[in-house]
PDB file of C-alpha atoms in Angstrom:
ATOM      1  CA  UNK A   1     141.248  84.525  52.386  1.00  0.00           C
ATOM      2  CA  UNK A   2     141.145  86.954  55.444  1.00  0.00           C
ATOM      3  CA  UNK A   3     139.312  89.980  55.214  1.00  0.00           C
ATOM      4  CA  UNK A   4     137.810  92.543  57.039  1.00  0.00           C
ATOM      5  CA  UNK A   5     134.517  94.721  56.562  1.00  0.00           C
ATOM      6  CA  UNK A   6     136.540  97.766  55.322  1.00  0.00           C
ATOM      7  CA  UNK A   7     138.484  96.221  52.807  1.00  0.00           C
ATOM      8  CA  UNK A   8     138.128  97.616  49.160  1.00  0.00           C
ATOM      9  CA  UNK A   9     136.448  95.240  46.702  1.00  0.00           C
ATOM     10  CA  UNK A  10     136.866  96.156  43.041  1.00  0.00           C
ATOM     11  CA  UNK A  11     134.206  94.923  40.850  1.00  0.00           C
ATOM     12  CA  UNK A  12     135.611  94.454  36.936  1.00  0.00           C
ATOM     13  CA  UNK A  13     133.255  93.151  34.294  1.00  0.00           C
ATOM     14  CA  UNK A  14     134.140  90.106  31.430  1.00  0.00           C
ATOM     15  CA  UNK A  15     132.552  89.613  28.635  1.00  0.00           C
ATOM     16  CA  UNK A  16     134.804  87.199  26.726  1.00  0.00           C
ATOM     17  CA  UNK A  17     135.328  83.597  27.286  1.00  0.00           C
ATOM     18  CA  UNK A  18     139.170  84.160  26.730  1.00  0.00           C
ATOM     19  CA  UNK A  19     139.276  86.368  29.336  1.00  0.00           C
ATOM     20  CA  UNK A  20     137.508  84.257  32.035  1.00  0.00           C
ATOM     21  CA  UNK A  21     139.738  81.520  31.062  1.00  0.00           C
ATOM     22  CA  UNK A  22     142.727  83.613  31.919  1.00  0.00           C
ATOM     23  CA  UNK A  23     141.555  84.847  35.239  1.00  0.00           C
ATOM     24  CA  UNK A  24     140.160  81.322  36.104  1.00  0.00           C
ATOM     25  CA  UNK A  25     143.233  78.898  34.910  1.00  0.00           C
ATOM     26  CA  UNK A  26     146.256  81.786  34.615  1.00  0.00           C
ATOM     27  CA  UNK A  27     144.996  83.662  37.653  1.00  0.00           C
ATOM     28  CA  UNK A  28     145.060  87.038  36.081  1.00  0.00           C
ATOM     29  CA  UNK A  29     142.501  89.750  34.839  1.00  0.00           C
ATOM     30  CA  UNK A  30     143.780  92.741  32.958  1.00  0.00           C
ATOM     31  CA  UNK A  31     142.494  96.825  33.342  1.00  0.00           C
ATOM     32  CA  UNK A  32     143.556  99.695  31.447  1.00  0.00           C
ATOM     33  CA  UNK A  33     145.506 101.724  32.981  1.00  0.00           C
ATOM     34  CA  UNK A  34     143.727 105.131  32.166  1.00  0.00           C
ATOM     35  CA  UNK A  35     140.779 103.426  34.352  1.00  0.00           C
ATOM     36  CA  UNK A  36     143.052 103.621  37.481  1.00  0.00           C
ATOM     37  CA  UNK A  37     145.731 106.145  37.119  1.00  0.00           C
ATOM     38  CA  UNK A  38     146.303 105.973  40.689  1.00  0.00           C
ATOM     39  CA  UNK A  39     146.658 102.188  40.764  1.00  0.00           C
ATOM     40  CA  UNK A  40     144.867  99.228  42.039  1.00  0.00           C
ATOM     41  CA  UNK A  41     144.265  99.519  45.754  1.00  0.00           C
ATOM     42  CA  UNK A  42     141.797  96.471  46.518  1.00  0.00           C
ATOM     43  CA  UNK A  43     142.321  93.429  47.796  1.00  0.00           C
ATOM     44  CA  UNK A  44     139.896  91.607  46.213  1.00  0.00           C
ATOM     45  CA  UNK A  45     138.229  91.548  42.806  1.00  0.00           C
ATOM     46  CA  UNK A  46     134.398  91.112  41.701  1.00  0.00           C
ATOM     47  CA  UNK A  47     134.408  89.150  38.860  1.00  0.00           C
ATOM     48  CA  UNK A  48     130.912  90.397  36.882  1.00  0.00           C
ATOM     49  CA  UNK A  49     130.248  88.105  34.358  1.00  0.00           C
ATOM     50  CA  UNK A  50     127.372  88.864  31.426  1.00  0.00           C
ATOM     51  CA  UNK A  51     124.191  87.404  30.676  1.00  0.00           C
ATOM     52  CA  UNK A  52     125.919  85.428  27.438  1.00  0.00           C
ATOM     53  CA  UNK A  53     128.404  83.995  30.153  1.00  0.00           C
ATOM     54  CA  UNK A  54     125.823  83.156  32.971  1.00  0.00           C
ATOM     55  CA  UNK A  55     123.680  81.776  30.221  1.00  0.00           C
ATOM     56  CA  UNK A  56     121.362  83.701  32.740  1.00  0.00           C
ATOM     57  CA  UNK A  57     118.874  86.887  31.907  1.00  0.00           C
ATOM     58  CA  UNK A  58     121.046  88.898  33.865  1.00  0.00           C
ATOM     59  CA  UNK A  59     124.445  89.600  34.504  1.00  0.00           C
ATOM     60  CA  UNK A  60     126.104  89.361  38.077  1.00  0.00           C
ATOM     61  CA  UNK A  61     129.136  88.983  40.154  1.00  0.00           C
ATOM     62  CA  UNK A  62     129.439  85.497  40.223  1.00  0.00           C
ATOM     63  CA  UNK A  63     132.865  84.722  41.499  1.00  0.00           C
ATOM     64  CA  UNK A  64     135.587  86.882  43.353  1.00  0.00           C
ATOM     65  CA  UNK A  65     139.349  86.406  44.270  1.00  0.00           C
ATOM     66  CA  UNK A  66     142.438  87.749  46.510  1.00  0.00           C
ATOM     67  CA  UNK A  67     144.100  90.094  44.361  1.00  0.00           C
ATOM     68  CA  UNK A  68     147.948  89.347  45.117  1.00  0.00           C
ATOM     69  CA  UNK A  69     149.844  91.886  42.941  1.00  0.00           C
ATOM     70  CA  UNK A  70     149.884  93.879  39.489  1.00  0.00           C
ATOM     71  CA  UNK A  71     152.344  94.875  36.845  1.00  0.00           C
ATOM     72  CA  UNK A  72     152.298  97.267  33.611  1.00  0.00           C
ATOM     73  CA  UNK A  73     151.922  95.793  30.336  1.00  0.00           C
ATOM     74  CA  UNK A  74     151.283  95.690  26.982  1.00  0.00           C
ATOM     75  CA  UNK A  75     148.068  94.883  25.195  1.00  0.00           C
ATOM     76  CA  UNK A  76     150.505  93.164  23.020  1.00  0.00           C
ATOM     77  CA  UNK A  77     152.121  90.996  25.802  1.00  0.00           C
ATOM     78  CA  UNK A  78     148.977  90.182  27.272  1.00  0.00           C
ATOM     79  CA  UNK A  79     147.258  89.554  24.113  1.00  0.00           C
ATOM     80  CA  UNK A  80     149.880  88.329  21.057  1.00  0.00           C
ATOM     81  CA  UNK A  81     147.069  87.005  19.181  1.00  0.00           C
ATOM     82  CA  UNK A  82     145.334  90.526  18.871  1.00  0.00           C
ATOM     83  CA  UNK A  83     146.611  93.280  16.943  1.00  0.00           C
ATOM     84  CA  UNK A  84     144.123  96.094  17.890  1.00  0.00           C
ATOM     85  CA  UNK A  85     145.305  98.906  20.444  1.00  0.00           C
ATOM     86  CA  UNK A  86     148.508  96.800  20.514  1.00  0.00           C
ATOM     87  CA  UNK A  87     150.511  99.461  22.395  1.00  0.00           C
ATOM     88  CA  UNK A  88     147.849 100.551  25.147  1.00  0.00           C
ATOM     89  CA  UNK A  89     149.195  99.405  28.556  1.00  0.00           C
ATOM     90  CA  UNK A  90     147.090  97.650  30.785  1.00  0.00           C
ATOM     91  CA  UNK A  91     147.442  96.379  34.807  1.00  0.00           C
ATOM     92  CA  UNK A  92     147.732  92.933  34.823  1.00  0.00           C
ATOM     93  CA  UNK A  93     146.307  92.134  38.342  1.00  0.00           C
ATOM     94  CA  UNK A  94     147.881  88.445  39.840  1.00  0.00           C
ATOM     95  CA  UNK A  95     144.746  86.614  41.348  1.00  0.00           C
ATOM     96  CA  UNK A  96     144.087  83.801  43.868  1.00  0.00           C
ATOM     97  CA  UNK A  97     141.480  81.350  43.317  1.00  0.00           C
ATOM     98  CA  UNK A  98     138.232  82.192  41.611  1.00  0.00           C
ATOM     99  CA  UNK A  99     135.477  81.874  44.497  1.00  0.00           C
ATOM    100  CA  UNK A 100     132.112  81.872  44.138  1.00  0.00           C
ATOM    101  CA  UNK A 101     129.870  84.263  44.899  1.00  0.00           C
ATOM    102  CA  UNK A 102     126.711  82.789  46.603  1.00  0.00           C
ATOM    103  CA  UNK A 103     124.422  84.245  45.951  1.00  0.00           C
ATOM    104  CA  UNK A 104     125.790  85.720  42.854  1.00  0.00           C
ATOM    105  CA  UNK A 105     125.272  89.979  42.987  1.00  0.00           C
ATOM    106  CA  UNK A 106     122.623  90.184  40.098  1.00  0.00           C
ATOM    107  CA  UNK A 107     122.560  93.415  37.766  1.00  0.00           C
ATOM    108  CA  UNK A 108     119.057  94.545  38.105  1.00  0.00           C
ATOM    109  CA  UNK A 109     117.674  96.755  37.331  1.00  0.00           C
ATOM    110  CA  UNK A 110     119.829  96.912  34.698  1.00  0.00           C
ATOM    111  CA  UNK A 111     122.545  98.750  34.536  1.00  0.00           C
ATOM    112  CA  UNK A 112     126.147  99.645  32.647  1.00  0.00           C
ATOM    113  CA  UNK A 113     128.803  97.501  34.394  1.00  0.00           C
ATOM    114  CA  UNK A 114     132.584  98.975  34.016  1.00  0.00           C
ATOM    115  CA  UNK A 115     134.156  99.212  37.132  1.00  0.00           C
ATOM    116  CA  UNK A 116     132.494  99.628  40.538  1.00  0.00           C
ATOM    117  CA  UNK A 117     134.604 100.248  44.066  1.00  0.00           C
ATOM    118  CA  UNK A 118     133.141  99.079  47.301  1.00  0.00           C
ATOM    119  CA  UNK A 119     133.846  97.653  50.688  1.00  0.00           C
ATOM    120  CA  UNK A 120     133.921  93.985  51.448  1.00  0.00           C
ATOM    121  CA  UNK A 121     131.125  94.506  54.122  1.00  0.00           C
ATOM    122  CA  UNK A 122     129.025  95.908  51.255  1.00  0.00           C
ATOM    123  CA  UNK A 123     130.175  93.135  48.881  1.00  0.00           C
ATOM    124  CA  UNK A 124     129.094  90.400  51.485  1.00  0.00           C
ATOM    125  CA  UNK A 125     125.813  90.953  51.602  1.00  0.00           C
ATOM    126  CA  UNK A 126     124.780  92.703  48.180  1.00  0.00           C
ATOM    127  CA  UNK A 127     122.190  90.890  46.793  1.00  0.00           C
ATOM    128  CA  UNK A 128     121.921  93.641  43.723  1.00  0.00           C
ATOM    129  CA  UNK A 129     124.539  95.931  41.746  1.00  0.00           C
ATOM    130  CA  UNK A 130     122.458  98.804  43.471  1.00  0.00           C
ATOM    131  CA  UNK A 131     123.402  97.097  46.905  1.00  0.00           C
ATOM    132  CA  UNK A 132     127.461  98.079  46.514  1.00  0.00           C
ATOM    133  CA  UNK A 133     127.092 101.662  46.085  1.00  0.00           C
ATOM    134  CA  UNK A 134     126.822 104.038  49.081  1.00  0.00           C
ATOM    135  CA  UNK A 135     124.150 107.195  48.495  1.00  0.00           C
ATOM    136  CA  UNK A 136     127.200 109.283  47.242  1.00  0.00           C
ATOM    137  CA  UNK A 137     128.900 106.682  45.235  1.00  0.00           C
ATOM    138  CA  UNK A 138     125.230 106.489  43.629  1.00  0.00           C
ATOM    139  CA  UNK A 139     124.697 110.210  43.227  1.00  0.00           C
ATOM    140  CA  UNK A 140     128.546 110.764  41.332  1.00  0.00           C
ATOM    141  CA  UNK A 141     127.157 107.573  39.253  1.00  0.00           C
ATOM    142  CA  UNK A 142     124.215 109.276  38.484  1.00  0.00           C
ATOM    143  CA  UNK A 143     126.029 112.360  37.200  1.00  0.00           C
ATOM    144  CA  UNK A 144     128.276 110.677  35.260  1.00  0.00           C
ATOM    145  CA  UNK A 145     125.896 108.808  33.328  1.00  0.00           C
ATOM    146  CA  UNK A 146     123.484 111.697  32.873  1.00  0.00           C
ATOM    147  CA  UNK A 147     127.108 112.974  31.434  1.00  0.00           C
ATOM    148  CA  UNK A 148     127.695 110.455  29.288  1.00  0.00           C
ATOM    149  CA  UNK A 149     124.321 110.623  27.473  1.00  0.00           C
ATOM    150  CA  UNK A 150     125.102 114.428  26.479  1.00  0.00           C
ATOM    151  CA  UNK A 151     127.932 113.706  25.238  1.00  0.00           C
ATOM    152  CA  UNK A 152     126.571 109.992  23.249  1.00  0.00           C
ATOM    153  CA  UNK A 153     128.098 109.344  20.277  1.00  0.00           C
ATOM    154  CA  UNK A 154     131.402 111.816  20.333  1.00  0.00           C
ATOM    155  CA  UNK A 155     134.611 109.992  20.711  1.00  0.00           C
ATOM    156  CA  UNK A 156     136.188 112.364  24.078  1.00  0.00           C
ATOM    157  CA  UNK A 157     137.141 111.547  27.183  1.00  0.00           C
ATOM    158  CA  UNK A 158     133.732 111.451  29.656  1.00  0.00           C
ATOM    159  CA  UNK A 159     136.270 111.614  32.931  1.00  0.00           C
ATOM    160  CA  UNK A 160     137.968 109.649  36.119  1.00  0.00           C
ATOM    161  CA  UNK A 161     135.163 108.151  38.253  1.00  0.00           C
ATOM    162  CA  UNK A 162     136.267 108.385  41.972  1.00  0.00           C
ATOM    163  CA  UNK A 163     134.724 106.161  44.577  1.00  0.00           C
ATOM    164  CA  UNK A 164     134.049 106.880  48.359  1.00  0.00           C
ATOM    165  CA  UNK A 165     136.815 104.538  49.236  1.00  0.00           C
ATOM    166  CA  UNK A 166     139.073 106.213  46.992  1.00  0.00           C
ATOM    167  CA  UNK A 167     139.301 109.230  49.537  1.00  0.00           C
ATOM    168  CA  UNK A 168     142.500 107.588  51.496  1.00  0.00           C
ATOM    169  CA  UNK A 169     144.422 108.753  48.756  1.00  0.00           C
ATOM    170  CA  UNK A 170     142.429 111.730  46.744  1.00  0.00           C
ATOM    171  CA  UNK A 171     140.534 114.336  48.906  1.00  0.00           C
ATOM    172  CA  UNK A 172     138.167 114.799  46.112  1.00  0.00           C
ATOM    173  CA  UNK A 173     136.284 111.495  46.366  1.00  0.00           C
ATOM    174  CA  UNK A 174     133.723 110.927  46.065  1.00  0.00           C
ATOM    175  CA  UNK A 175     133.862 112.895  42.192  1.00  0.00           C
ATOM    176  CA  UNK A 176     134.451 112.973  39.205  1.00  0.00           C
ATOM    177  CA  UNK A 177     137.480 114.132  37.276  1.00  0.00           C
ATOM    178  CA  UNK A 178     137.329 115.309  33.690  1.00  0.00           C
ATOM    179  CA  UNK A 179     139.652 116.246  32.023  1.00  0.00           C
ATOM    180  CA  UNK A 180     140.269 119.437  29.563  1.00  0.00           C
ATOM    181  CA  UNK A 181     142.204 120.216  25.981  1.00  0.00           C
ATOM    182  CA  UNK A 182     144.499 123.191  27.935  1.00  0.00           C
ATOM    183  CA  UNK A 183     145.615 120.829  30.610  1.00  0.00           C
ATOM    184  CA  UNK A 184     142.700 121.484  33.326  1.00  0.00           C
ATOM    185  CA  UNK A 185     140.900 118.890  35.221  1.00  0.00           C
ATOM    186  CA  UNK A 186     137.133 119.397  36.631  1.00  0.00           C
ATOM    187  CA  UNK A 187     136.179 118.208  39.583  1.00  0.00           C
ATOM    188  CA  UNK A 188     132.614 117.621  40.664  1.00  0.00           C
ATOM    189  CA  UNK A 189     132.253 116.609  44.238  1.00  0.00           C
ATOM    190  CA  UNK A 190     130.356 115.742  46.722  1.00  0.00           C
ATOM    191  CA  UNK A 191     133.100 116.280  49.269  1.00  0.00           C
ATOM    192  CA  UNK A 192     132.907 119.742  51.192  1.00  0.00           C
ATOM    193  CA  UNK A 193     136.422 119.497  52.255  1.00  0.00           C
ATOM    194  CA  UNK A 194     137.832 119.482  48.184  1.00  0.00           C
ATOM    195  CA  UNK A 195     139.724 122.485  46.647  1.00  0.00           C
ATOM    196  CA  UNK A 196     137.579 125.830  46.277  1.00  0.00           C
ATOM    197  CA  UNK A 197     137.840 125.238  42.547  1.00  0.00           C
ATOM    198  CA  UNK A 198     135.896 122.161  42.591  1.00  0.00           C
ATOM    199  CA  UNK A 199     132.515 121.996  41.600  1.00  0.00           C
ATOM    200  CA  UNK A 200     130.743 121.221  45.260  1.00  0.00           C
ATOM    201  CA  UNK A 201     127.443 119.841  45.271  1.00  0.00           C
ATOM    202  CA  UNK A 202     125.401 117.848  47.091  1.00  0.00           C
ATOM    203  CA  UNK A 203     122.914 115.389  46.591  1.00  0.00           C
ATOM    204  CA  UNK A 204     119.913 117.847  46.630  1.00  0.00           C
ATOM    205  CA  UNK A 205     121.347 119.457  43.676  1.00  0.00           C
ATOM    206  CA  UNK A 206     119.875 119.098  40.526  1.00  0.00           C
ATOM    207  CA  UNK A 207     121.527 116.876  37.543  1.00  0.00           C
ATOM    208  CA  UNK A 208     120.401 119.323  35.341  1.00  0.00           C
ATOM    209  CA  UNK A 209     122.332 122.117  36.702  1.00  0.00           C
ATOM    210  CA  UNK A 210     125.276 120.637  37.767  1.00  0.00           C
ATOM    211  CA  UNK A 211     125.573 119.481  33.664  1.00  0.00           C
ATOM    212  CA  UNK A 212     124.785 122.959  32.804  1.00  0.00           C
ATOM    213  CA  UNK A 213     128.087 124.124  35.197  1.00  0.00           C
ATOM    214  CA  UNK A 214     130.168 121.374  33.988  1.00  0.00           C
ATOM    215  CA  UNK A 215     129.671 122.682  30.371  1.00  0.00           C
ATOM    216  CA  UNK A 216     130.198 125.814  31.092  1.00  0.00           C
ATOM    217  CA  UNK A 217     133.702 125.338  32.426  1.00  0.00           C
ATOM    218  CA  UNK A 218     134.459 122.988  29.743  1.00  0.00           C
ATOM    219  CA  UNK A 219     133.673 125.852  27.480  1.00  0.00           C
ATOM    220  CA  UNK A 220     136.477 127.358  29.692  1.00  0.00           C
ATOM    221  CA  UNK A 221     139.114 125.771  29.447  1.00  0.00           C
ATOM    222  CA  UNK A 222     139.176 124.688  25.722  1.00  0.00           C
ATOM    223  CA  UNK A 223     136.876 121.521  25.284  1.00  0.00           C
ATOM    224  CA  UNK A 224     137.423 118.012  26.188  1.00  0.00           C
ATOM    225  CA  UNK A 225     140.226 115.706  25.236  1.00  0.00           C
ATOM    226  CA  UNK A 226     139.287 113.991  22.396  1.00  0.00           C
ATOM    227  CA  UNK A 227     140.013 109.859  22.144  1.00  0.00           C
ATOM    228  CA  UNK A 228     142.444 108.490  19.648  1.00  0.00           C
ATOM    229  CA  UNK A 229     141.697 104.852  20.723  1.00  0.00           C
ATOM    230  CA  UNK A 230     139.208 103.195  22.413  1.00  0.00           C
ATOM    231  CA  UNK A 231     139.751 103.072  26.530  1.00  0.00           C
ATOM    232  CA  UNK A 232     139.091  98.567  26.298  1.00  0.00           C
TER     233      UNK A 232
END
């Protein structure tokens, strides 16, 4: 596989033996598609495996592969043995070979694995999770996590992460996106060069206050969207 320091690594997490199985002997690995509404532009996928599936105290990246192409589908069609969420549509991303990873990119300190953007560069020499992020990617995490635990336990939509590298295509990133019950999105950003009506910040800006803003204009505009399934 030829790449280059700049190419975009997506890191996706399994926690299912089925699902290892099909990205290791069918070559594929499935994502909603309300995680990437924009599509899948990487080149090559971070397989993060658990701490059940490493048998390890920690999870990691353990293996990686050449994504070749993606489709739409149907949970249904992916998965005919499973009736939940049958009609949520997921990418189902073609693969190359499962690689290795040595050394594997352990998760610790410990933290929530869904999926994580980063450069191949980056990806080549992370030793930790913590090693993939650049300072901004870290700070948007940050926020959206601090975001997250206000909003524990309520079954809405907690927003569209968007990665440094996601900025060829969205002038937002790095942000996050969240969306609103009368059709408005808000955007917290670290990126001076986003639309007025974005919430700018920077990194010296306090978590506190930026969730205090972000409320405020969810207030706004009518509440977040509340979940009818769960996004899996």
């Amino acid at each position: 596989m030829n790449t280059h320091a700049e190419d975009v690594v997506l890191i996706g997490a399994i926690t299912r033996k089925t699902d290892l199985e099909f990205a290791r002997m069918g070559r594929w690995y499935r994502i909603p598609e309300a995680q990437m509404p924009y599509g899948i532009h990487a080149k090559v996928l971070g397989v993060f495996l658990n701490s059940q599936l490493r048998a390890a105290d920690h999870g990691a990246v353990s293996y990686y592969a050449e994504i070749t192409g993606y489709e739409l589908a149907l949970r249904r069609d992916l998965l005919p043995n499973e009736t939940r969420n049958a009609d949520q549509r997921y990418f189902r991303v073609s693969l190359g070979e499962l690689i290795p990873k040595t050394p594997p990119v352990i998760n610790q300190p410990h933290r929530p694995i869904s999926f994580i953007q980063t450069t191949w560069d980056r990806f080549a020499a992370a030793a930790t999770i913590r090693d993939l992020y650049t300072r901004d990617d870290a700070f948007v995490d940050r926020v959206q996590s601090a975001f997250k635990r206000q909003l524990k336990g309520q079954q809405v939509e907690t927003g569209q992460r968007l990665w440094h590298v996601d900025r060829v295509y969205d002038a937002a990133a790095p942000a996050l996106r969240i969306p609103c019950n009368n059709g408005a999105q808000i955007v917290v950003t670290l990126n001076a060069n986003a639309p007025a009506d974005a919430l700018r910040v920077t990194e010296s800006t306090p978590i506190d206050s930026i969730l205090r803003e972000i409320f405020a204009r969810i207030d706004q505009n009518e509440g977040l969207i509340s979940l009818s399934v769960p996004l899996e």
